[in-house]
Amino acid sequence: MASKGKRAGSRRARRRPPTTAPILVGLAAGVTLLVVAWGYLVYAAVDFGSSARGGDSRSWWFLALASAGAVACLFAGLMLIARLLRALGVTSTPEPAPAAAPTDEPPTVTIPRPPGGRRAAR
């Protein structure tokens, strides 16, 4: 026989199926694409460097361009990793530093006392 009254039935709600937030998928895809682009640009920079040392003067410009692109991709990838970790809840936002109260007085400088007191100073 089922119980009757206002508290009858299960007290737990049904579990929701786990959902993946679209922002997490976008951040993970962005990190993946940037890391792959970084790897390709590093490989290209090594290749341009070897051909530049072989005597091709235009390869120095391509080497510089590939190196700058690799640095930019790595930086952007690390920034997206930080945003991904914050979205997952692994890290949190830093607490703001308390603002110092503005005063019109100049700051006072205290000179540290020598250890040992007056007798040790003699």
Backbone atoms as SQL, in Angstrom:
CREATE TABLE atoms (id INTEGER PRIMARY KEY, chain TEXT, resi INTEGER, resn TEXT, atom TEXT, x REAL, y REAL, z REAL);
INSERT INTO atoms VALUES
  (1, 'A', 1, 'MET', 'N', 0.837, -1.152, 0.000),
  (2, 'A', 1, 'MET', 'CA', 0.000, 0.000, 0.000),
  (3, 'A', 1, 'MET', 'C', 0.898, 1.236, 0.000),
  (4, 'A', 2, 'ALA', 'N', 0.612, 2.200, -0.858),
  (5, 'A', 2, 'ALA', 'CA', 1.415, 3.401, -0.983),
  (6, 'A', 2, 'ALA', 'C', 1.062, 4.371, 0.135),
  (7, 'A', 3, 'SER', 'N', 2.063, 5.094, 0.574),
  (8, 'A', 3, 'SER', 'CA', 1.816, 6.072, 1.630),
  (9, 'A', 3, 'SER', 'C', 1.087, 7.280, 1.049),
  (10, 'A', 4, 'LYS', 'N', 0.295, 7.895, 1.879),
  (11, 'A', 4, 'LYS', 'CA', -0.478, 9.041, 1.452),
  (12, 'A', 4, 'LYS', 'C', -0.074, 10.240, 2.289),
  (13, 'A', 5, 'GLY', 'N', -0.377, 11.397, 1.799),
  (14, 'A', 5, 'GLY', 'CA', -0.056, 12.611, 2.544),
  (15, 'A', 5, 'GLY', 'C', 0.787, 13.530, 1.676),
  (16, 'A', 6, 'LYS', 'N', 1.174, 14.657, 2.251),
  (17, 'A', 6, 'LYS', 'CA', 1.898, 15.624, 1.440),
  (18, 'A', 6, 'LYS', 'C', 3.364, 15.268, 1.258),
  (19, 'A', 7, 'ARG', 'N', 3.910, 14.339, 2.000),
  (20, 'A', 7, 'ARG', 'CA', 5.303, 13.941, 1.844),
  (21, 'A', 7, 'ARG', 'C', 5.448, 12.570, 1.174),
  (22, 'A', 8, 'ALA', 'N', 4.455, 12.149, 0.489),
  (23, 'A', 8, 'ALA', 'CA', 4.506, 10.846, -0.163),
  (24, 'A', 8, 'ALA', 'C', 5.380, 10.913, -1.406),
  (25, 'A', 9, 'GLY', 'N', 6.057, 9.844, -1.690),
  (26, 'A', 9, 'GLY', 'CA', 6.858, 9.771, -2.904),
  (27, 'A', 9, 'GLY', 'C', 8.345, 9.938, -2.622),
  (28, 'A', 10, 'SER', 'N', 9.092, 9.921, -3.691),
  (29, 'A', 10, 'SER', 'CA', 10.537, 10.014, -3.579),
  (30, 'A', 10, 'SER', 'C', 10.951, 11.443, -3.231),
  (31, 'A', 11, 'ARG', 'N', 11.970, 11.574, -2.417),
  (32, 'A', 11, 'ARG', 'CA', 12.457, 12.894, -2.042),
  (33, 'A', 11, 'ARG', 'C', 13.519, 13.398, -3.007),
  (34, 'A', 12, 'ARG', 'N', 14.066, 12.538, -3.791),
  (35, 'A', 12, 'ARG', 'CA', 15.105, 12.942, -4.729),
  (36, 'A', 12, 'ARG', 'C', 14.521, 13.242, -6.096),
  (37, 'A', 13, 'ALA', 'N', 15.091, 14.240, -6.699),
  (38, 'A', 13, 'ALA', 'CA', 14.678, 14.551, -8.066),
  (39, 'A', 13, 'ALA', 'C', 15.428, 13.629, -9.026),
  (40, 'A', 14, 'ARG', 'N', 14.882, 13.499, -10.222),
  (41, 'A', 14, 'ARG', 'CA', 15.558, 12.680, -11.221),
  (42, 'A', 14, 'ARG', 'C', 16.862, 13.345, -11.615),
  (43, 'A', 15, 'ARG', 'N', 17.868, 12.539, -11.886),
  (44, 'A', 15, 'ARG', 'CA', 19.152, 13.074, -12.327),
  (45, 'A', 15, 'ARG', 'C', 19.033, 13.603, -13.731),
  (46, 'A', 16, 'ARG', 'N', 19.661, 14.770, -13.934),
  (47, 'A', 16, 'ARG', 'CA', 19.703, 15.328, -15.277),
  (48, 'A', 16, 'ARG', 'C', 20.832, 14.668, -16.048),
  (49, 'A', 17, 'PRO', 'N', 20.625, 14.457, -17.325),
  (50, 'A', 17, 'PRO', 'CA', 21.740, 13.906, -18.108),
  (51, 'A', 17, 'PRO', 'C', 22.845, 14.962, -18.206),
  (52, 'A', 18, 'PRO', 'N', 24.086, 14.522, -18.150),
  (53, 'A', 18, 'PRO', 'CA', 25.184, 15.500, -18.222),
  (54, 'A', 18, 'PRO', 'C', 25.192, 16.203, -19.569),
  (55, 'A', 19, 'THR', 'N', 25.330, 17.519, -19.514),
  (56, 'A', 19, 'THR', 'CA', 25.372, 18.296, -20.742),
  (57, 'A', 19, 'THR', 'C', 26.734, 18.976, -20.856),
  (58, 'A', 20, 'THR', 'N', 27.188, 19.122, -22.060),
  (59, 'A', 20, 'THR', 'CA', 28.446, 19.799, -22.312),
  (60, 'A', 20, 'THR', 'C', 28.128, 21.229, -22.726),
  (61, 'A', 21, 'ALA', 'N', 28.719, 22.153, -22.020),
  (62, 'A', 21, 'ALA', 'CA', 28.468, 23.554, -22.337),
  (63, 'A', 21, 'ALA', 'C', 29.137, 23.889, -23.669),
  (64, 'A', 22, 'PRO', 'N', 28.437, 24.608, -24.541),
  (65, 'A', 22, 'PRO', 'CA', 29.017, 24.947, -25.846),
  (66, 'A', 22, 'PRO', 'C', 30.268, 25.810, -25.728),
  (67, 'A', 23, 'ILE', 'N', 30.363, 26.628, -24.685),
  (68, 'A', 23, 'ILE', 'CA', 31.545, 27.468, -24.521),
  (69, 'A', 23, 'ILE', 'C', 32.775, 26.601, -24.249),
  (70, 'A', 24, 'LEU', 'N', 32.595, 25.503, -23.512),
  (71, 'A', 24, 'LEU', 'CA', 33.719, 24.615, -23.232),
  (72, 'A', 24, 'LEU', 'C', 34.200, 23.918, -24.499),
  (73, 'A', 25, 'VAL', 'N', 33.260, 23.528, -25.337),
  (74, 'A', 25, 'VAL', 'CA', 33.620, 22.878, -26.598),
  (75, 'A', 25, 'VAL', 'C', 34.364, 23.860, -27.499),
  (76, 'A', 26, 'GLY', 'N', 33.881, 25.096, -27.542),
  (77, 'A', 26, 'GLY', 'CA', 34.539, 26.120, -28.356),
  (78, 'A', 26, 'GLY', 'C', 35.945, 26.431, -27.864),
  (79, 'A', 27, 'LEU', 'N', 36.116, 26.543, -26.545),
  (80, 'A', 27, 'LEU', 'CA', 37.442, 26.807, -25.998),
  (81, 'A', 27, 'LEU', 'C', 38.392, 25.641, -26.256),
  (82, 'A', 28, 'ALA', 'N', 37.902, 24.419, -26.082),
  (83, 'A', 28, 'ALA', 'CA', 38.751, 23.250, -26.321),
  (84, 'A', 28, 'ALA', 'C', 39.137, 23.151, -27.795),
  (85, 'A', 29, 'ALA', 'N', 38.200, 23.442, -28.693),
  (86, 'A', 29, 'ALA', 'CA', 38.523, 23.412, -30.123),
  (87, 'A', 29, 'ALA', 'C', 39.517, 24.506, -30.484),
  (88, 'A', 30, 'GLY', 'N', 39.361, 25.684, -29.894),
  (89, 'A', 30, 'GLY', 'CA', 40.300, 26.768, -30.144),
  (90, 'A', 30, 'GLY', 'C', 41.706, 26.441, -29.663),
  (91, 'A', 31, 'VAL', 'N', 41.805, 25.843, -28.488),
  (92, 'A', 31, 'VAL', 'CA', 43.115, 25.436, -27.970),
  (93, 'A', 31, 'VAL', 'C', 43.749, 24.407, -28.890),
  (94, 'A', 32, 'THR', 'N', 42.957, 23.448, -29.338),
  (95, 'A', 32, 'THR', 'CA', 43.483, 22.408, -30.224),
  (96, 'A', 32, 'THR', 'C', 43.985, 23.001, -31.533),
  (97, 'A', 33, 'LEU', 'N', 43.194, 23.868, -32.133),
  (98, 'A', 33, 'LEU', 'CA', 43.612, 24.484, -33.397),
  (99, 'A', 33, 'LEU', 'C', 44.866, 25.333, -33.229),
  (100, 'A', 34, 'LEU', 'N', 44.949, 26.084, -32.145),
  (101, 'A', 34, 'LEU', 'CA', 46.125, 26.926, -31.928),
  (102, 'A', 34, 'LEU', 'C', 47.380, 26.104, -31.656),
  (103, 'A', 35, 'VAL', 'N', 47.251, 25.002, -30.959),
  (104, 'A', 35, 'VAL', 'CA', 48.421, 24.159, -30.698),
  (105, 'A', 35, 'VAL', 'C', 48.889, 23.476, -31.981),
  (106, 'A', 36, 'VAL', 'N', 47.952, 23.061, -32.816),
  (107, 'A', 36, 'VAL', 'CA', 48.333, 22.464, -34.100),
  (108, 'A', 36, 'VAL', 'C', 49.001, 23.516, -34.991),
  (109, 'A', 37, 'ALA', 'N', 48.446, 24.728, -35.028),
  (110, 'A', 37, 'ALA', 'CA', 49.053, 25.805, -35.823),
  (111, 'A', 37, 'ALA', 'C', 50.435, 26.158, -35.288),
  (112, 'A', 38, 'TRP', 'N', 50.594, 26.178, -33.969),
  (113, 'A', 38, 'TRP', 'CA', 51.894, 26.449, -33.364),
  (114, 'A', 38, 'TRP', 'C', 52.917, 25.394, -33.795),
  (115, 'A', 39, 'GLY', 'N', 52.528, 24.132, -33.741),
  (116, 'A', 39, 'GLY', 'CA', 53.439, 23.060, -34.149),
  (117, 'A', 39, 'GLY', 'C', 53.847, 23.176, -35.606),
  (118, 'A', 40, 'TYR', 'N', 52.887, 23.491, -36.468),
  (119, 'A', 40, 'TYR', 'CA', 53.215, 23.650, -37.884),
  (120, 'A', 40, 'TYR', 'C', 54.147, 24.834, -38.104),
  (121, 'A', 41, 'LEU', 'N', 53.891, 25.942, -37.418),
  (122, 'A', 41, 'LEU', 'CA', 54.747, 27.115, -37.593),
  (123, 'A', 41, 'LEU', 'C', 56.155, 26.882, -37.054),
  (124, 'A', 42, 'VAL', 'N', 56.289, 26.136, -35.986),
  (125, 'A', 42, 'VAL', 'CA', 57.631, 25.798, -35.486),
  (126, 'A', 42, 'VAL', 'C', 58.359, 24.913, -36.496),
  (127, 'A', 43, 'TYR', 'N', 57.642, 23.941, -37.056),
  (128, 'A', 43, 'TYR', 'CA', 58.247, 23.085, -38.075),
  (129, 'A', 43, 'TYR', 'C', 58.667, 23.912, -39.293),
  (130, 'A', 44, 'ALA', 'N', 57.811, 24.852, -39.709),
  (131, 'A', 44, 'ALA', 'CA', 58.133, 25.707, -40.852),
  (132, 'A', 44, 'ALA', 'C', 59.316, 26.613, -40.537),
  (133, 'A', 45, 'ALA', 'N', 59.382, 27.121, -39.312),
  (134, 'A', 45, 'ALA', 'CA', 60.505, 27.985, -38.935),
  (135, 'A', 45, 'ALA', 'C', 61.819, 27.217, -38.963),
  (136, 'A', 46, 'VAL', 'N', 61.807, 25.987, -38.527),
  (137, 'A', 46, 'VAL', 'CA', 63.021, 25.162, -38.575),
  (138, 'A', 46, 'VAL', 'C', 63.421, 24.924, -40.026),
  (139, 'A', 47, 'ASP', 'N', 62.445, 24.634, -40.863),
  (140, 'A', 47, 'ASP', 'CA', 62.725, 24.406, -42.280),
  (141, 'A', 47, 'ASP', 'C', 63.254, 25.672, -42.951),
  (142, 'A', 48, 'PHE', 'N', 62.628, 26.811, -42.686),
  (143, 'A', 48, 'PHE', 'CA', 63.113, 28.072, -43.250),
  (144, 'A', 48, 'PHE', 'C', 64.497, 28.422, -42.719),
  (145, 'A', 49, 'GLY', 'N', 64.759, 28.099, -41.479),
  (146, 'A', 49, 'GLY', 'CA', 66.078, 28.373, -40.918),
  (147, 'A', 49, 'GLY', 'C', 67.166, 27.562, -41.587),
  (148, 'A', 50, 'SER', 'N', 66.869, 26.306, -41.869),
  (149, 'A', 50, 'SER', 'CA', 67.883, 25.482, -42.535),
  (150, 'A', 50, 'SER', 'C', 68.122, 25.940, -43.973),
  (151, 'A', 51, 'SER', 'N', 67.058, 26.364, -44.671),
  (152, 'A', 51, 'SER', 'CA', 67.264, 26.854, -46.037),
  (153, 'A', 51, 'SER', 'C', 67.923, 28.235, -46.034),
  (154, 'A', 52, 'ALA', 'N', 67.679, 29.041, -44.996),
  (155, 'A', 52, 'ALA', 'CA', 68.322, 30.352, -44.905),
  (156, 'A', 52, 'ALA', 'C', 69.819, 30.197, -44.656),
  (157, 'A', 53, 'ARG', 'N', 70.192, 29.240, -43.842),
  (158, 'A', 53, 'ARG', 'CA', 71.614, 29.013, -43.605),
  (159, 'A', 53, 'ARG', 'C', 72.297, 28.425, -44.830),
  (160, 'A', 54, 'GLY', 'N', 71.508, 27.850, -45.715),
  (161, 'A', 54, 'GLY', 'CA', 72.048, 27.306, -46.951),
  (162, 'A', 54, 'GLY', 'C', 72.310, 28.366, -48.005),
  (163, 'A', 55, 'GLY', 'N', 71.841, 29.595, -47.793),
  (164, 'A', 55, 'GLY', 'CA', 72.139, 30.662, -48.726),
  (165, 'A', 55, 'GLY', 'C', 70.935, 31.385, -49.288),
  (166, 'A', 56, 'ASP', 'N', 69.736, 30.934, -49.028),
  (167, 'A', 56, 'ASP', 'CA', 68.534, 31.610, -49.537),
  (168, 'A', 56, 'ASP', 'C', 68.220, 32.791, -48.619),
  (169, 'A', 57, 'SER', 'N', 68.406, 34.015, -49.127),
  (170, 'A', 57, 'SER', 'CA', 68.245, 35.194, -48.271),
  (171, 'A', 57, 'SER', 'C', 66.779, 35.515, -47.978),
  (172, 'A', 58, 'ARG', 'N', 65.866, 35.106, -48.850),
  (173, 'A', 58, 'ARG', 'CA', 64.446, 35.365, -48.582),
  (174, 'A', 58, 'ARG', 'C', 63.926, 34.506, -47.445),
  (175, 'A', 59, 'SER', 'N', 64.570, 33.402, -47.172),
  (176, 'A', 59, 'SER', 'CA', 64.105, 32.515, -46.109),
  (177, 'A', 59, 'SER', 'C', 64.247, 33.141, -44.729),
  (178, 'A', 60, 'TRP', 'N', 65.153, 34.118, -44.585),
  (179, 'A', 60, 'TRP', 'CA', 65.277, 34.787, -43.291),
  (180, 'A', 60, 'TRP', 'C', 63.989, 35.525, -42.944),
  (181, 'A', 61, 'TRP', 'N', 63.362, 36.145, -43.942),
  (182, 'A', 61, 'TRP', 'CA', 62.103, 36.835, -43.696),
  (183, 'A', 61, 'TRP', 'C', 60.995, 35.849, -43.342),
  (184, 'A', 62, 'PHE', 'N', 60.955, 34.731, -44.048),
  (185, 'A', 62, 'PHE', 'CA', 59.949, 33.709, -43.726),
  (186, 'A', 62, 'PHE', 'C', 60.195, 33.093, -42.358),
  (187, 'A', 63, 'LEU', 'N', 61.468, 32.949, -42.001),
  (188, 'A', 63, 'LEU', 'CA', 61.809, 32.436, -40.680),
  (189, 'A', 63, 'LEU', 'C', 61.301, 33.390, -39.605),
  (190, 'A', 64, 'ALA', 'N', 61.529, 34.679, -39.782),
  (191, 'A', 64, 'ALA', 'CA', 61.055, 35.661, -38.803),
  (192, 'A', 64, 'ALA', 'C', 59.534, 35.669, -38.721),
  (193, 'A', 65, 'LEU', 'N', 58.869, 35.574, -39.859),
  (194, 'A', 65, 'LEU', 'CA', 57.411, 35.565, -39.885),
  (195, 'A', 65, 'LEU', 'C', 56.845, 34.314, -39.212),
  (196, 'A', 66, 'ALA', 'N', 57.439, 33.163, -39.508),
  (197, 'A', 66, 'ALA', 'CA', 56.966, 31.915, -38.900),
  (198, 'A', 66, 'ALA', 'C', 57.224, 31.916, -37.396),
  (199, 'A', 67, 'SER', 'N', 58.351, 32.482, -36.967),
  (200, 'A', 67, 'SER', 'CA', 58.654, 32.536, -35.538),
  (201, 'A', 67, 'SER', 'C', 57.672, 33.443, -34.805),
  (202, 'A', 68, 'ALA', 'N', 57.380, 34.611, -35.388),
  (203, 'A', 68, 'ALA', 'CA', 56.414, 35.520, -34.763),
  (204, 'A', 68, 'ALA', 'C', 55.023, 34.893, -34.724),
  (205, 'A', 69, 'GLY', 'N', 54.641, 34.182, -35.770),
  (206, 'A', 69, 'GLY', 'CA', 53.350, 33.498, -35.767),
  (207, 'A', 69, 'GLY', 'C', 53.282, 32.398, -34.730),
  (208, 'A', 70, 'ALA', 'N', 54.397, 31.671, -34.556),
  (209, 'A', 70, 'ALA', 'CA', 54.424, 30.608, -33.552),
  (210, 'A', 70, 'ALA', 'C', 54.303, 31.184, -32.145),
  (211, 'A', 71, 'VAL', 'N', 54.963, 32.298, -31.910),
  (212, 'A', 71, 'VAL', 'CA', 54.862, 32.939, -30.593),
  (213, 'A', 71, 'VAL', 'C', 53.433, 33.412, -30.342),
  (214, 'A', 72, 'ALA', 'N', 52.816, 34.003, -31.349),
  (215, 'A', 72, 'ALA', 'CA', 51.442, 34.489, -31.208),
  (216, 'A', 72, 'ALA', 'C', 50.463, 33.331, -30.967),
  (217, 'A', 73, 'CYS', 'N', 50.651, 32.220, -31.684),
  (218, 'A', 73, 'CYS', 'CA', 49.764, 31.068, -31.495),
  (219, 'A', 73, 'CYS', 'C', 49.928, 30.461, -30.105),
  (220, 'A', 74, 'LEU', 'N', 51.163, 30.375, -29.642),
  (221, 'A', 74, 'LEU', 'CA', 51.389, 29.812, -28.312),
  (222, 'A', 74, 'LEU', 'C', 50.794, 30.713, -27.240),
  (223, 'A', 75, 'PHE', 'N', 50.965, 32.017, -27.375),
  (224, 'A', 75, 'PHE', 'CA', 50.395, 32.950, -26.401),
  (225, 'A', 75, 'PHE', 'C', 48.870, 32.855, -26.381),
  (226, 'A', 76, 'ALA', 'N', 48.248, 32.879, -27.555),
  (227, 'A', 76, 'ALA', 'CA', 46.784, 32.797, -27.620),
  (228, 'A', 76, 'ALA', 'C', 46.289, 31.454, -27.082),
  (229, 'A', 77, 'GLY', 'N', 47.025, 30.375, -27.360),
  (230, 'A', 77, 'GLY', 'CA', 46.633, 29.067, -26.835),
  (231, 'A', 77, 'GLY', 'C', 46.701, 29.017, -25.322),
  (232, 'A', 78, 'LEU', 'N', 47.726, 29.614, -24.737),
  (233, 'A', 78, 'LEU', 'CA', 47.832, 29.637, -23.280),
  (234, 'A', 78, 'LEU', 'C', 46.729, 30.492, -22.655),
  (235, 'A', 79, 'MET', 'N', 46.362, 31.568, -23.323),
  (236, 'A', 79, 'MET', 'CA', 45.264, 32.393, -22.811),
  (237, 'A', 79, 'MET', 'C', 43.939, 31.626, -22.865),
  (238, 'A', 80, 'LEU', 'N', 43.738, 30.865, -23.947),
  (239, 'A', 80, 'LEU', 'CA', 42.506, 30.065, -24.033),
  (240, 'A', 80, 'LEU', 'C', 42.506, 28.936, -23.008),
  (241, 'A', 81, 'ILE', 'N', 43.679, 28.381, -22.719),
  (242, 'A', 81, 'ILE', 'CA', 43.752, 27.347, -21.672),
  (243, 'A', 81, 'ILE', 'C', 43.372, 27.943, -20.329),
  (244, 'A', 82, 'ALA', 'N', 43.837, 29.158, -20.047),
  (245, 'A', 82, 'ALA', 'CA', 43.473, 29.808, -18.790),
  (246, 'A', 82, 'ALA', 'C', 41.968, 30.053, -18.713),
  (247, 'A', 83, 'ARG', 'N', 41.368, 30.483, -19.830),
  (248, 'A', 83, 'ARG', 'CA', 39.912, 30.692, -19.838),
  (249, 'A', 83, 'ARG', 'C', 39.154, 29.375, -19.692),
  (250, 'A', 84, 'LEU', 'N', 39.679, 28.316, -20.311),
  (251, 'A', 84, 'LEU', 'CA', 39.042, 27.002, -20.198),
  (252, 'A', 84, 'LEU', 'C', 39.083, 26.497, -18.762),
  (253, 'A', 85, 'LEU', 'N', 40.232, 26.655, -18.109),
  (254, 'A', 85, 'LEU', 'CA', 40.345, 26.215, -16.719),
  (255, 'A', 85, 'LEU', 'C', 39.440, 27.035, -15.804),
  (256, 'A', 86, 'ARG', 'N', 39.283, 28.313, -16.094),
  (257, 'A', 86, 'ARG', 'CA', 38.381, 29.139, -15.301),
  (258, 'A', 86, 'ARG', 'C', 36.931, 28.725, -15.526),
  (259, 'A', 87, 'ALA', 'N', 36.580, 28.383, -16.771),
  (260, 'A', 87, 'ALA', 'CA', 35.203, 27.957, -17.071),
  (261, 'A', 87, 'ALA', 'C', 34.894, 26.600, -16.439),
  (262, 'A', 88, 'LEU', 'N', 35.909, 25.744, -16.321),
  (263, 'A', 88, 'LEU', 'CA', 35.707, 24.438, -15.690),
  (264, 'A', 88, 'LEU', 'C', 35.668, 24.535, -14.167),
  (265, 'A', 89, 'GLY', 'N', 36.112, 25.659, -13.619),
  (266, 'A', 89, 'GLY', 'CA', 36.106, 25.823, -12.173),
  (267, 'A', 89, 'GLY', 'C', 37.387, 25.372, -11.506),
  (268, 'A', 90, 'VAL', 'N', 38.417, 25.067, -12.285),
  (269, 'A', 90, 'VAL', 'CA', 39.693, 24.634, -11.703),
  (270, 'A', 90, 'VAL', 'C', 40.383, 25.821, -11.047),
  (271, 'A', 91, 'THR', 'N', 40.334, 26.980, -11.693),
  (272, 'A', 91, 'THR', 'CA', 40.907, 28.195, -11.131),
  (273, 'A', 91, 'THR', 'C', 39.799, 29.210, -10.907),
  (274, 'A', 92, 'SER', 'N', 40.102, 30.248, -10.146),
  (275, 'A', 92, 'SER', 'CA', 39.112, 31.288, -9.898),
  (276, 'A', 92, 'SER', 'C', 39.718, 32.641, -10.211),
  (277, 'A', 93, 'THR', 'N', 38.864, 33.638, -10.279),
  (278, 'A', 93, 'THR', 'CA', 39.352, 34.980, -10.574),
  (279, 'A', 93, 'THR', 'C', 40.124, 35.509, -9.376),
  (280, 'A', 94, 'PRO', 'N', 41.178, 36.272, -9.613),
  (281, 'A', 94, 'PRO', 'CA', 41.939, 36.805, -8.478),
  (282, 'A', 94, 'PRO', 'C', 41.129, 37.854, -7.733),
  (283, 'A', 95, 'GLU', 'N', 41.349, 37.913, -6.426),
  (284, 'A', 95, 'GLU', 'CA', 40.643, 38.894, -5.621),
  (285, 'A', 95, 'GLU', 'C', 41.258, 40.263, -5.850),
  (286, 'A', 96, 'PRO', 'N', 40.427, 41.299, -5.961),
  (287, 'A', 96, 'PRO', 'CA', 40.994, 42.638, -6.172),
  (288, 'A', 96, 'PRO', 'C', 41.730, 43.114, -4.927),
  (289, 'A', 97, 'ALA', 'N', 42.813, 43.827, -5.146),
  (290, 'A', 97, 'ALA', 'CA', 43.586, 44.359, -4.033),
  (291, 'A', 97, 'ALA', 'C', 42.821, 45.509, -3.394),
  (292, 'A', 98, 'PRO', 'N', 42.866, 45.610, -2.068),
  (293, 'A', 98, 'PRO', 'CA', 42.146, 46.714, -1.439),
  (294, 'A', 98, 'PRO', 'C', 42.805, 48.046, -1.796),
  (295, 'A', 99, 'ALA', 'N', 41.973, 49.021, -2.075),
  (296, 'A', 99, 'ALA', 'CA', 42.480, 50.334, -2.458),
  (297, 'A', 99, 'ALA', 'C', 42.957, 51.073, -1.214),
  (298, 'A', 100, 'ALA', 'N', 44.126, 51.675, -1.315),
  (299, 'A', 100, 'ALA', 'CA', 44.654, 52.443, -0.197),
  (300, 'A', 100, 'ALA', 'C', 43.927, 53.778, -0.119),
  (301, 'A', 101, 'ALA', 'N', 43.665, 54.205, 1.091),
  (302, 'A', 101, 'ALA', 'CA', 42.984, 55.482, 1.276),
  (303, 'A', 101, 'ALA', 'C', 43.937, 56.621, 0.936),
  (304, 'A', 102, 'PRO', 'N', 43.515, 57.545, 0.081),
  (305, 'A', 102, 'PRO', 'CA', 44.407, 58.651, -0.265),
  (306, 'A', 102, 'PRO', 'C', 44.577, 59.603, 0.917),
  (307, 'A', 103, 'THR', 'N', 45.809, 60.009, 1.172),
  (308, 'A', 103, 'THR', 'CA', 46.088, 60.949, 2.249),
  (309, 'A', 103, 'THR', 'C', 46.918, 62.099, 1.697),
  (310, 'A', 104, 'ASP', 'N', 46.825, 63.247, 2.375),
  (311, 'A', 104, 'ASP', 'CA', 47.594, 64.411, 1.967),
  (312, 'A', 104, 'ASP', 'C', 48.976, 64.433, 2.613),
  (313, 'A', 105, 'GLU', 'N', 49.178, 63.600, 3.617),
  (314, 'A', 105, 'GLU', 'CA', 50.447, 63.579, 4.333),
  (315, 'A', 105, 'GLU', 'C', 51.467, 62.747, 3.570),
  (316, 'A', 106, 'PRO', 'N', 52.722, 63.170, 3.610),
  (317, 'A', 106, 'PRO', 'CA', 53.754, 62.338, 2.976),
  (318, 'A', 106, 'PRO', 'C', 53.978, 61.070, 3.804),
  (319, 'A', 107, 'PRO', 'N', 54.404, 59.995, 3.168),
  (320, 'A', 107, 'PRO', 'CA', 54.619, 58.760, 3.931),
  (321, 'A', 107, 'PRO', 'C', 55.782, 58.924, 4.904),
  (322, 'A', 108, 'THR', 'N', 55.626, 58.354, 6.075),
  (323, 'A', 108, 'THR', 'CA', 56.682, 58.428, 7.083),
  (324, 'A', 108, 'THR', 'C', 57.635, 57.263, 6.897),
  (325, 'A', 109, 'VAL', 'N', 58.910, 57.559, 7.069),
  (326, 'A', 109, 'VAL', 'CA', 59.942, 56.540, 6.923),
  (327, 'A', 109, 'VAL', 'C', 60.453, 56.199, 8.309),
  (328, 'A', 110, 'THR', 'N', 60.412, 54.949, 8.667),
  (329, 'A', 110, 'THR', 'CA', 60.929, 54.516, 9.963),
  (330, 'A', 110, 'THR', 'C', 62.256, 53.818, 9.745),
  (331, 'A', 111, 'ILE', 'N', 63.218, 54.202, 10.544),
  (332, 'A', 111, 'ILE', 'CA', 64.550, 53.598, 10.468),
  (333, 'A', 111, 'ILE', 'C', 64.587, 52.453, 11.463),
  (334, 'A', 112, 'PRO', 'N', 65.016, 51.276, 11.039),
  (335, 'A', 112, 'PRO', 'CA', 65.040, 50.147, 11.974),
  (336, 'A', 112, 'PRO', 'C', 66.096, 50.372, 13.057),
  (337, 'A', 113, 'ARG', 'N', 65.779, 49.957, 14.260),
  (338, 'A', 113, 'ARG', 'CA', 66.691, 50.099, 15.381),
  (339, 'A', 113, 'ARG', 'C', 67.773, 49.029, 15.292),
  (340, 'A', 114, 'PRO', 'N', 68.976, 49.369, 15.723),
  (341, 'A', 114, 'PRO', 'CA', 70.037, 48.359, 15.720),
  (342, 'A', 114, 'PRO', 'C', 69.745, 47.288, 16.765),
  (343, 'A', 115, 'PRO', 'N', 70.087, 46.060, 16.488),
  (344, 'A', 115, 'PRO', 'CA', 69.821, 45.008, 17.466),
  (345, 'A', 115, 'PRO', 'C', 70.736, 45.161, 18.682),
  (346, 'A', 116, 'GLY', 'N', 70.219, 44.876, 19.842),
  (347, 'A', 116, 'GLY', 'CA', 71.023, 44.898, 21.064),
  (348, 'A', 116, 'GLY', 'C', 70.791, 46.084, 21.949),
  (349, 'A', 117, 'GLY', 'N', 70.149, 47.127, 21.507),
  (350, 'A', 117, 'GLY', 'CA', 69.853, 48.276, 22.343),
  (351, 'A', 117, 'GLY', 'C', 71.026, 49.227, 22.490),
  (352, 'A', 118, 'ARG', 'N', 70.962, 50.109, 23.546),
  (353, 'A', 118, 'ARG', 'CA', 71.962, 51.166, 23.718),
  (354, 'A', 118, 'ARG', 'C', 73.301, 50.620, 24.187),
  (355, 'A', 119, 'ARG', 'N', 73.315, 49.636, 25.013),
  (356, 'A', 119, 'ARG', 'CA', 74.584, 49.102, 25.522),
  (357, 'A', 119, 'ARG', 'C', 75.401, 48.457, 24.396),
  (358, 'A', 120, 'ALA', 'N', 74.745, 47.785, 23.473),
  (359, 'A', 120, 'ALA', 'CA', 75.460, 47.118, 22.394),
  (360, 'A', 120, 'ALA', 'C', 76.017, 48.136, 21.411),
  (361, 'A', 121, 'ALA', 'N', 75.439, 49.335, 21.350),
  (362, 'A', 121, 'ALA', 'CA', 75.892, 50.331, 20.404),
  (363, 'A', 121, 'ALA', 'C', 77.171, 51.009, 20.873),
  (364, 'A', 122, 'ARG', 'N', 77.545, 50.906, 22.168),
  (365, 'A', 122, 'ARG', 'CA', 78.742, 51.576, 22.698),
  (366, 'A', 122, 'ARG', 'C', 79.999, 50.941, 22.215);
